[in-house]
Each structure stands twice: as structure tokens, then as C-alpha cells.
PDB file of C-alpha atoms in Angstrom:
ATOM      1  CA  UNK A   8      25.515 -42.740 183.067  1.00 72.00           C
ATOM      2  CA  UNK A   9      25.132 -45.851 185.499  1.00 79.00           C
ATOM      3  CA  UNK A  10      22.328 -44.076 186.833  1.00 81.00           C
ATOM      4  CA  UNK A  11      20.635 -43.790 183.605  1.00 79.00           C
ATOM      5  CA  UNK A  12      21.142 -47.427 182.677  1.00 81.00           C
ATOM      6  CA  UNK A  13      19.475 -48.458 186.030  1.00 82.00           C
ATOM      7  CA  UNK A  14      16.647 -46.205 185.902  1.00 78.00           C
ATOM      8  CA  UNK A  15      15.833 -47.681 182.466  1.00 76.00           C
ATOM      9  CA  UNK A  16      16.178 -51.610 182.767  1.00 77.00           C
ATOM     10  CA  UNK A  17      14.365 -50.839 186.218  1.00 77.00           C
ATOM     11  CA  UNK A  18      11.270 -49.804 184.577  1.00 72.00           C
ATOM     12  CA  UNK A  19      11.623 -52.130 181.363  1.00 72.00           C
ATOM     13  CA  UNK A  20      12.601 -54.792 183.636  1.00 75.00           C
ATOM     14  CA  UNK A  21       9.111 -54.996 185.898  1.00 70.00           C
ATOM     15  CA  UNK A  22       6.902 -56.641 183.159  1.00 68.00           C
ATOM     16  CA  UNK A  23      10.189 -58.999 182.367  1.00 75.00           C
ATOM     17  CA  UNK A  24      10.021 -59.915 186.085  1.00 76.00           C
ATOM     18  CA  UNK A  25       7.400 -61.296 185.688  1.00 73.00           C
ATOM     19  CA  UNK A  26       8.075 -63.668 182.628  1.00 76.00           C
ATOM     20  CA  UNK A  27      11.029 -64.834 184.416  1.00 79.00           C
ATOM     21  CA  UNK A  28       9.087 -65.593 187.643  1.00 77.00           C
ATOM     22  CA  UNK A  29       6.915 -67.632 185.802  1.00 75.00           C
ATOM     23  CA  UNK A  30       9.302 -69.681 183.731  1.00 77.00           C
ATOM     24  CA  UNK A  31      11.260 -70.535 187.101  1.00 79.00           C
ATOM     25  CA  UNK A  32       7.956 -71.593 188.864  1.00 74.00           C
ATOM     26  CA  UNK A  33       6.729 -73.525 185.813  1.00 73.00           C
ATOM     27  CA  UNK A  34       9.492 -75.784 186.340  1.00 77.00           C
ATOM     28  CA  UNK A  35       9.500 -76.378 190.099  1.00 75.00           C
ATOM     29  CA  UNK A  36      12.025 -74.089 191.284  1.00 77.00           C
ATOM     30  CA  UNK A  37      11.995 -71.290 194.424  1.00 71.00           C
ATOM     31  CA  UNK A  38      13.389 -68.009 193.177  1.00 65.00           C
ATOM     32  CA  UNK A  39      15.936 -67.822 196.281  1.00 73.00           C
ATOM     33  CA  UNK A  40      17.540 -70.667 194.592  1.00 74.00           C
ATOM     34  CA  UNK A  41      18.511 -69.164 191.452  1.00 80.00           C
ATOM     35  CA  UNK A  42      19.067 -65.678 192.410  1.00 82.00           C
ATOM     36  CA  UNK A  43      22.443 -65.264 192.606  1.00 85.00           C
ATOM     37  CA  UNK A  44      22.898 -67.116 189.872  1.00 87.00           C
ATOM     38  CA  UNK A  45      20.524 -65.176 187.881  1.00 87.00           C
ATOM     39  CA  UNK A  46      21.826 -61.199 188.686  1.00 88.00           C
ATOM     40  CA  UNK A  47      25.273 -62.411 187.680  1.00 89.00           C
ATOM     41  CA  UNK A  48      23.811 -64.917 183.998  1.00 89.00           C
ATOM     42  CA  UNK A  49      21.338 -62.216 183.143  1.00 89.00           C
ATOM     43  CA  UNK A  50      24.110 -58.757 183.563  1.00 90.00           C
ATOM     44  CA  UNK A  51      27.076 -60.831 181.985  1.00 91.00           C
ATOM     45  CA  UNK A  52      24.609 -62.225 179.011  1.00 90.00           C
ATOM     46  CA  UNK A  53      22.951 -58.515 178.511  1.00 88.00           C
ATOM     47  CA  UNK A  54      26.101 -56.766 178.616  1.00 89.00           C
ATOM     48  CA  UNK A  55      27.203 -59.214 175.971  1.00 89.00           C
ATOM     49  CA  UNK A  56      23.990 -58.167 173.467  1.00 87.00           C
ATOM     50  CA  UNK A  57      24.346 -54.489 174.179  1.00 86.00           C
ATOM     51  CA  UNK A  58      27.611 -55.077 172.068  1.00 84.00           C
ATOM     52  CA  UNK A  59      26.096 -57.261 169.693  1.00 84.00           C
ATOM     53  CA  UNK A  60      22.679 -55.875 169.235  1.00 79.00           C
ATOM     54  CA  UNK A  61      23.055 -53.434 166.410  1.00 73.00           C
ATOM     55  CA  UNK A  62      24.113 -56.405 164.562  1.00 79.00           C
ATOM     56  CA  UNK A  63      21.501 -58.881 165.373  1.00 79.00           C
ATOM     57  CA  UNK A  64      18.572 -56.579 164.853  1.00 74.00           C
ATOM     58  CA  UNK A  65      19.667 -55.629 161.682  1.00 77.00           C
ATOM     59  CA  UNK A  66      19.887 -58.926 160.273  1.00 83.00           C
ATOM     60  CA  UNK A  67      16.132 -59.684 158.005  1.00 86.00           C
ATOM     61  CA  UNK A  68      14.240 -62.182 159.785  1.00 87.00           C
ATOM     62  CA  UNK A  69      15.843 -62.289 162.904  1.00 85.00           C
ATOM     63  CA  UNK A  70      12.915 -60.210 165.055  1.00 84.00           C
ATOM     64  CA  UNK A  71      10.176 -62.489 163.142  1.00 88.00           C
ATOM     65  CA  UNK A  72      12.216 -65.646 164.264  1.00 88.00           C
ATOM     66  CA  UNK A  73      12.511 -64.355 167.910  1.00 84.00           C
ATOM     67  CA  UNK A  74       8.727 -62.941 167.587  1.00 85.00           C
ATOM     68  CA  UNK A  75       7.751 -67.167 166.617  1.00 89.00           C
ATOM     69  CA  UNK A  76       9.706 -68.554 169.782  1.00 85.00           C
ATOM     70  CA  UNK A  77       7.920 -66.141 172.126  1.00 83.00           C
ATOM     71  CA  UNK A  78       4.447 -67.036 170.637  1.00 87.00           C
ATOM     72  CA  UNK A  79       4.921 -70.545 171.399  1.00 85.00           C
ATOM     73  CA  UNK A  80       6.633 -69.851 174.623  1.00 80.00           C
ATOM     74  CA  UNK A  81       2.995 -67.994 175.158  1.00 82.00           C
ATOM     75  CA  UNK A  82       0.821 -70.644 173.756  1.00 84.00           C
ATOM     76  CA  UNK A  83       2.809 -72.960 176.595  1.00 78.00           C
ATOM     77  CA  UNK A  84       2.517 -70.834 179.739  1.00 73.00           C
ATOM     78  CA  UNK A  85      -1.279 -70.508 179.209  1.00 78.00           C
ATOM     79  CA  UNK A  86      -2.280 -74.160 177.962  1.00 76.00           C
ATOM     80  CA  UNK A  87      -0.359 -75.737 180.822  1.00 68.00           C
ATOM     81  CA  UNK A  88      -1.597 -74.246 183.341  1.00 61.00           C
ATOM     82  CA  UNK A  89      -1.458 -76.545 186.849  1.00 57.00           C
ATOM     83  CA  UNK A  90      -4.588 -76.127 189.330  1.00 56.00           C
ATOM     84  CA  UNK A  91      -3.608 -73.594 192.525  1.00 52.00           C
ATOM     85  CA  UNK A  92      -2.195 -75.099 195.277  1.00 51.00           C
ATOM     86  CA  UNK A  93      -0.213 -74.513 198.401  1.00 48.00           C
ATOM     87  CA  UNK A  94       2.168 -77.582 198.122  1.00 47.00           C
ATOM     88  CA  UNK A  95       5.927 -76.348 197.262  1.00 52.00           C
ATOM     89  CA  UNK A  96       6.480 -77.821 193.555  1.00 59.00           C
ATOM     90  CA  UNK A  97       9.573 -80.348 192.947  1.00 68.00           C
ATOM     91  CA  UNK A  98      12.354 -79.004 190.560  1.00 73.00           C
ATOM     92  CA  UNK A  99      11.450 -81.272 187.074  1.00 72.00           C
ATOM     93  CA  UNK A 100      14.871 -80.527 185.468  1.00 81.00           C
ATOM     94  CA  UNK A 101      18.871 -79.203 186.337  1.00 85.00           C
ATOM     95  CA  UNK A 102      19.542 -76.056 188.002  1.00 83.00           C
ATOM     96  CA  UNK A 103      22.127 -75.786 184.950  1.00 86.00           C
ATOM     97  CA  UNK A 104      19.221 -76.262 182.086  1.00 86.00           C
ATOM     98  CA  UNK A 105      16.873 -73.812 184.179  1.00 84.00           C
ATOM     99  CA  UNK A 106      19.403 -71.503 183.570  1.00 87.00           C
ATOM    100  CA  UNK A 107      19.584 -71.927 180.416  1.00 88.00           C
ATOM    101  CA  UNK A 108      16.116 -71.603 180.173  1.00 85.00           C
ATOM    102  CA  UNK A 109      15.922 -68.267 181.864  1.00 86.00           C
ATOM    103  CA  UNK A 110      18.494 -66.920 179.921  1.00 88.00           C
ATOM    104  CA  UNK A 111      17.106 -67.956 176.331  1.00 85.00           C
ATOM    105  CA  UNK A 112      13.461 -66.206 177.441  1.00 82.00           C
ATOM    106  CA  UNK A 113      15.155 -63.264 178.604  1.00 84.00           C
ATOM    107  CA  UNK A 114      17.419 -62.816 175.466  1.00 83.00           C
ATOM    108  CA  UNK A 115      13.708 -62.873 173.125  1.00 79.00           C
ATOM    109  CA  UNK A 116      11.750 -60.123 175.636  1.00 79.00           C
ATOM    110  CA  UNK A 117      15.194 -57.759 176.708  1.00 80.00           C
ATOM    111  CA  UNK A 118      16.217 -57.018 172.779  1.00 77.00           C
ATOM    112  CA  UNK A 119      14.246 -53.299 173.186  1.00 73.00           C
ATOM    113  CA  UNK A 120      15.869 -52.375 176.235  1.00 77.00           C
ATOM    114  CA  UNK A 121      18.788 -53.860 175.309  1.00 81.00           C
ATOM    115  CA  UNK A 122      18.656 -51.517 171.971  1.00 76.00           C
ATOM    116  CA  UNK A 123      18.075 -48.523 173.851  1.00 75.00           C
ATOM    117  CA  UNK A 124      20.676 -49.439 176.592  1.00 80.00           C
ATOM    118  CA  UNK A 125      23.255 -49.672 173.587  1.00 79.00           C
ATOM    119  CA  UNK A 126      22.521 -46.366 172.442  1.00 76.00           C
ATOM    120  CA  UNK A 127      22.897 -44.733 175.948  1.00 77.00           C
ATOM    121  CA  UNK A 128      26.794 -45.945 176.687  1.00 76.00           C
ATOM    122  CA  UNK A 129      29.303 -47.546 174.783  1.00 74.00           C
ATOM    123  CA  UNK A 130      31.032 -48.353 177.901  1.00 82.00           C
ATOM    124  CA  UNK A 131      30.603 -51.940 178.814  1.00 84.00           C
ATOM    125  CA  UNK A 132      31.708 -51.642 182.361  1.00 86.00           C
ATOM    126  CA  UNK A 133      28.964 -48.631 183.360  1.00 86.00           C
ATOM    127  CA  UNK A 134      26.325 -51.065 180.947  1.00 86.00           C
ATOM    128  CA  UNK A 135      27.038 -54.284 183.435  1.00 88.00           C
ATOM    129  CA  UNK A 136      27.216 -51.926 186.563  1.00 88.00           C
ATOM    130  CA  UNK A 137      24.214 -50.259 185.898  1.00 87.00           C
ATOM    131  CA  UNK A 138      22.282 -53.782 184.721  1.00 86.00           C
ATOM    132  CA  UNK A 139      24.005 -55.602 187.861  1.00 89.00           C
ATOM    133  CA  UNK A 140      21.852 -52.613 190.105  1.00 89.00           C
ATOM    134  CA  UNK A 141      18.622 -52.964 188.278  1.00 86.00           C
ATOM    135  CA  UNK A 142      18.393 -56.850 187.890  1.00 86.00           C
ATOM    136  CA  UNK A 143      19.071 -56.896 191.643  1.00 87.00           C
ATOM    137  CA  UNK A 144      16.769 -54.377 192.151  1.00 86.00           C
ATOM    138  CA  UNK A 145      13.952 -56.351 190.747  1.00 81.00           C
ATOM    139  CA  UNK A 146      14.499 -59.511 191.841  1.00 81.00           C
ATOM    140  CA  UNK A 147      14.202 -58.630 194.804  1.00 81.00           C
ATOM    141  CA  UNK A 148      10.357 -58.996 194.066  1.00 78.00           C
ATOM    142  CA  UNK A 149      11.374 -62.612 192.836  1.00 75.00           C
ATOM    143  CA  UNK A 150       9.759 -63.763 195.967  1.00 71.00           C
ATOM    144  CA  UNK A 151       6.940 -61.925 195.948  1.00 73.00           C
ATOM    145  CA  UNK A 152       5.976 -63.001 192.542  1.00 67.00           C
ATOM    146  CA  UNK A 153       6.432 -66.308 193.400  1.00 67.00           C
ATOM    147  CA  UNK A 154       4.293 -66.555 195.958  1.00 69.00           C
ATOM    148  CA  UNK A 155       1.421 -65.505 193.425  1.00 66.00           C
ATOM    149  CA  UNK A 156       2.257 -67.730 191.105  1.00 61.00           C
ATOM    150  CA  UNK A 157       2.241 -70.149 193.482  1.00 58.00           C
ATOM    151  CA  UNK A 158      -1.126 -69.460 195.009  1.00 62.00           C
ATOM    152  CA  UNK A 159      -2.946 -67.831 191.723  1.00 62.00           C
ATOM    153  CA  UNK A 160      -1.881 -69.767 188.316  1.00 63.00           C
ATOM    154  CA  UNK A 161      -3.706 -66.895 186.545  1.00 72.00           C
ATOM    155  CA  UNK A 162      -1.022 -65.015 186.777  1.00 71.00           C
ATOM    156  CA  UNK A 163       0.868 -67.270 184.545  1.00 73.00           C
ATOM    157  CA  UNK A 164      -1.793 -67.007 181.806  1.00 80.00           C
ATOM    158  CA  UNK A 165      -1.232 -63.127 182.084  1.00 79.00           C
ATOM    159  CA  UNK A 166       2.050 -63.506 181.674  1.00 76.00           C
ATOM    160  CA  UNK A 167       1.642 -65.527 178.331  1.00 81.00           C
ATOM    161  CA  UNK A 168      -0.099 -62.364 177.914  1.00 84.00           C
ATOM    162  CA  UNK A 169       2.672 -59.932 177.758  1.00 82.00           C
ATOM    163  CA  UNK A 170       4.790 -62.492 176.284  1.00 82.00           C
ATOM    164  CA  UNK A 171       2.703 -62.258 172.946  1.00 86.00           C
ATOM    165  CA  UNK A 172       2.448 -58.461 173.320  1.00 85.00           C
ATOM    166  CA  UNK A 173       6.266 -58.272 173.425  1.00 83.00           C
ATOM    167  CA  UNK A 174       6.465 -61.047 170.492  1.00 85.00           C
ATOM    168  CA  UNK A 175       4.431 -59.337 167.818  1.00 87.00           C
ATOM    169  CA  UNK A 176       5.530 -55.649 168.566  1.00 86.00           C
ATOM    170  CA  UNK A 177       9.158 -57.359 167.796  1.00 84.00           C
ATOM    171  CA  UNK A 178       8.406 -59.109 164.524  1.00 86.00           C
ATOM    172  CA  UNK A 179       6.339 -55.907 163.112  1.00 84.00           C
ATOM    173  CA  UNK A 180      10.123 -54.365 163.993  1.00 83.00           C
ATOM    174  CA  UNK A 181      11.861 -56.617 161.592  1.00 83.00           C
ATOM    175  CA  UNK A 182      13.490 -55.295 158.949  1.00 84.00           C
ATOM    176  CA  UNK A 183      11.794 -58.630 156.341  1.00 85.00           C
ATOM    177  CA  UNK A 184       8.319 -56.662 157.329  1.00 82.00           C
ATOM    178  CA  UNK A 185       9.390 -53.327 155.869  1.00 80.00           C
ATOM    179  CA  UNK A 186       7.808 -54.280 152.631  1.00 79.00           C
ATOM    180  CA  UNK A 187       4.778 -56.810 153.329  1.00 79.00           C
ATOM    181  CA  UNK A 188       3.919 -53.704 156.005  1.00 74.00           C
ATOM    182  CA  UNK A 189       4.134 -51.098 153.201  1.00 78.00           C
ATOM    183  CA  UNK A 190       1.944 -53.496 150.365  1.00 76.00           C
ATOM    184  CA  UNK A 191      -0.810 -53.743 153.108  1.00 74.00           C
ATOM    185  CA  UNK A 192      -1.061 -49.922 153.572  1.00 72.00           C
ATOM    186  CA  UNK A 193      -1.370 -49.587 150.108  1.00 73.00           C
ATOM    187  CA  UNK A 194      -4.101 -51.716 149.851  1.00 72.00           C
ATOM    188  CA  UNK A 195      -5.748 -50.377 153.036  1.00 69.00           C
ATOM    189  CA  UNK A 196      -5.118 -47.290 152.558  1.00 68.00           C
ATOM    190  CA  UNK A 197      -3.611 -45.972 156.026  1.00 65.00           C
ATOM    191  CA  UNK A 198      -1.040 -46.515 158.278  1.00 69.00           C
ATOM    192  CA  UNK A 199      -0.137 -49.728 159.464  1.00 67.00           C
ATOM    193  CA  UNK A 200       2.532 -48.701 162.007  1.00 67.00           C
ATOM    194  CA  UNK A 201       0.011 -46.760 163.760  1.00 68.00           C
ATOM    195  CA  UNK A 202      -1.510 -50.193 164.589  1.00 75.00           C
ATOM    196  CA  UNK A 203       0.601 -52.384 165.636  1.00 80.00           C
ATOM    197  CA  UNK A 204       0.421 -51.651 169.780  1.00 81.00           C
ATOM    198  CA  UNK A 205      -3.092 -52.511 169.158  1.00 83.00           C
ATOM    199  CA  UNK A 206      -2.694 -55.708 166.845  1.00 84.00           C
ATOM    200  CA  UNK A 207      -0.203 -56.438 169.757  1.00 86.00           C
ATOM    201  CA  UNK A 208      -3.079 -56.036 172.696  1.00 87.00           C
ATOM    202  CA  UNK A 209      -5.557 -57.783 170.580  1.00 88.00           C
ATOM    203  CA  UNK A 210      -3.032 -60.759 170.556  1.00 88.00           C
ATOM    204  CA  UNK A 211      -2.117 -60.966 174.317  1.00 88.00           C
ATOM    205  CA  UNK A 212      -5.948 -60.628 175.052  1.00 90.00           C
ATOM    206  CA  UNK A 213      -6.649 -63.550 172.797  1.00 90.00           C
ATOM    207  CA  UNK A 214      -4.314 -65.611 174.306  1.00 88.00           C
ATOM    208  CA  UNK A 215      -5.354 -64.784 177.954  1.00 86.00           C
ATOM    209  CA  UNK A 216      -9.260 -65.260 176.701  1.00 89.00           C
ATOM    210  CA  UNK A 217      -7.764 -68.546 175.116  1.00 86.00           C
ATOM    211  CA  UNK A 218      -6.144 -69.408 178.824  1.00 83.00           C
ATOM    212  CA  UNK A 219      -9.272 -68.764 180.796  1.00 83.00           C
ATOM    213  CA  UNK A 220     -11.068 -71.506 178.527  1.00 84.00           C
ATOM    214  CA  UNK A 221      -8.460 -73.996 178.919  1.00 79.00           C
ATOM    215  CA  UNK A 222      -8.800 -73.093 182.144  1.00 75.00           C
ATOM    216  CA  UNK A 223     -12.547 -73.088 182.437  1.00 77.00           C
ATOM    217  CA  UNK A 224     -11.974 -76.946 180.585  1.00 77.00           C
ATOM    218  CA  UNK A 225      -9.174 -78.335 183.140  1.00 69.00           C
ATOM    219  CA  UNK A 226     -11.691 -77.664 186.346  1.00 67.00           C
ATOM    220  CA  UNK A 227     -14.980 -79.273 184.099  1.00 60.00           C
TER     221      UNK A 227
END
């Protein structure tokens, strides 16, 4: 069962790793700063949702609110984009608010996994065990990514990217869309649901198009 748990928030966790990575460079921190800190925030605060999840995601409106945050968490990481550089950045705010932070953005792009972790165990002690493994797992890379970011601030606009991706795949998800979703299909005259993975690549490749420009505008 642990096994299963890992193997899952392993694989769901790679794209994550990367929207974490950049939120921690963004504001100035090295990820061998926050990584204890982080394994032990991010498996108590999951193992909390896998409990709580069902309810969440069933209440209307929820997944459309969450889907809003993450597109202007998106819009952020790729219009503030800072030129490369070498230098080591300068923490900008508390270790305690970064946290905070981290776990917020994590709690909006986790809520699938999270859902499908819920359904594997009930038990909450094999659901933090198995998280614990895979979040350390990952984050192991925390340094690796960071030295990308660091060096290539593309990678940040990519990861505004995915953000988006994740954010409108969740809203379509909502139970408030069942009906608009249905009306439009009507009207159309085919299935909507069969669309939405590409509605959702269409909007993380207009806001990475929409990064390169501003961008293409910071260096001019």
C-alpha cells in the first residue's frame, strides 16, 4: 500500500517539482534551506487533504476558485521574469511566509493526486509514510532545479506553463461547470469533455508565448 502511494505522488509529483522550485527561487531562497522543512509541511498538510478532499471537491465552485488563484499565480511567474544571472539572489521575505507560500501553491496543483491518493488507502499513517518517501524522493532534484532556474529564467515561464494547464483542467472539474459544460455541447453539438486537455494546452502555450514577449520586451 505504501508502495503504491509512493509510486504515484512520485510520478505526479515531478511536474509539481517544478512549480515549487520556482516559487522558492522567485523569492530569493536556496532549496537546501527549506528542505527539511518542506518534506515534513508538504506530507503533514497532504495527509491532512487526503482526509478532507472528498469534501472540498465536492463543494460547487471550489475547483473554479482554486482554477482563478493558479491563473494568476501563472500570469505572475511569467510577467516577472528577472534577467539570468549567476549572482545567488537575497531572500525578499520570512522563511515562515515562504512556507506558507509553498504550501498554499502546492494545496491548488496536488488536489488530483491528492483525490486519487484518497481513494487508494484510508489509512492515514501508510498515506503520510508513503508521501514522506516520495516528497523526499523528489526533492532531492530541488537542487538541480534550482540551479536552472537560476541560470535559465525560461524555465520559470514554463512553469507558469503547467501551472495554467493544471488550473483549467481543475475548474472544467468543478461540479458549478456541469451545466454551462452541457449548454455549450448542445449548442456545438459535440463533446466538450473530450476537449478540455486541449483547451488546457492551448492555455499554458499562450501564456508561455505571452512570457517570451515580455521577455523579448524586458531585454529591448
Amino acid at each position: 500500500m505504501i508502495l503504491k502511494i509512493y509510486l504515484l505522488n512520485l510520478i505526479s509529483d515531478l511536474d509539481n517539482l517544478l512549480i515549487i522550485t520556482t516559487v522558492v527561487r522567485k523569492y530569493g531562497y536556496e532549496p537546501k534551506q527549506l528542505f527539511f522543512n518542506i518534506v515534513v509541511c508538504l506530507t503533514v498538510s497532504r495527509t491532512i487533504y487526503v482526509a478532507m478532499i472528498q469534501y472540498l471537491t465536492g463543494i460547487p465552485g471550489f475547483r473554479v476558485l482554486a482554477g482563478m488563484i493558479l491563473l494568476y499565480i501563472a500570469f505572475c511567474f511569467v510577467s516577472s521574469i528577472q534577467p539570468d544571472s549567476e549572482a545567488r539572489p537575497v531572500p525578499s521575505i520570512p522563511a515562515a511566509k515562504m512556507l506558507f507560500i509553498v504550501l498554499a501553491a502546492d494545496f491548488l496543483v496536488c488536489m488530483d493526486s491528492v483525490l486519487i491518493t484518497s481513494g487508494i488507502s484510508a489509512n492515514l499513517l501508510y498515506t503520510m509514510a508513503g508521501m514522506a518517501l516520495s516528497l523526499t524522493t523528489v526533492l532531492a532534484f530541488f537542487e538541480f532545479f534550482s540551479e536552472i532556474l537560476d541560470k535559465i529564467s525560461l524555465v520559470q515561464i514554463v512553469a507558469g506553463g503547467l501551472i495554467a494547464h493544471v488550473a483549467v483542467t481543475g475548474i472544467f472539474k468543478d461540479p458549478v461547470m456541469k451545466y454551462p459544460v452541457s449548454l455549450l455541447e448542445k449548442v456545438w453539438g459535440f463533446q466538450l469533455n473530450e476537449w478540455i486537455n486541449f483547451i488546457a494546452l492551448d492555455a499554458a502555450i499562450f501564456l508561455i508565448l505571452a512570457g517570451f514577449m515580455i521577455k523579448a520586451r524586458n531585454r529591448a
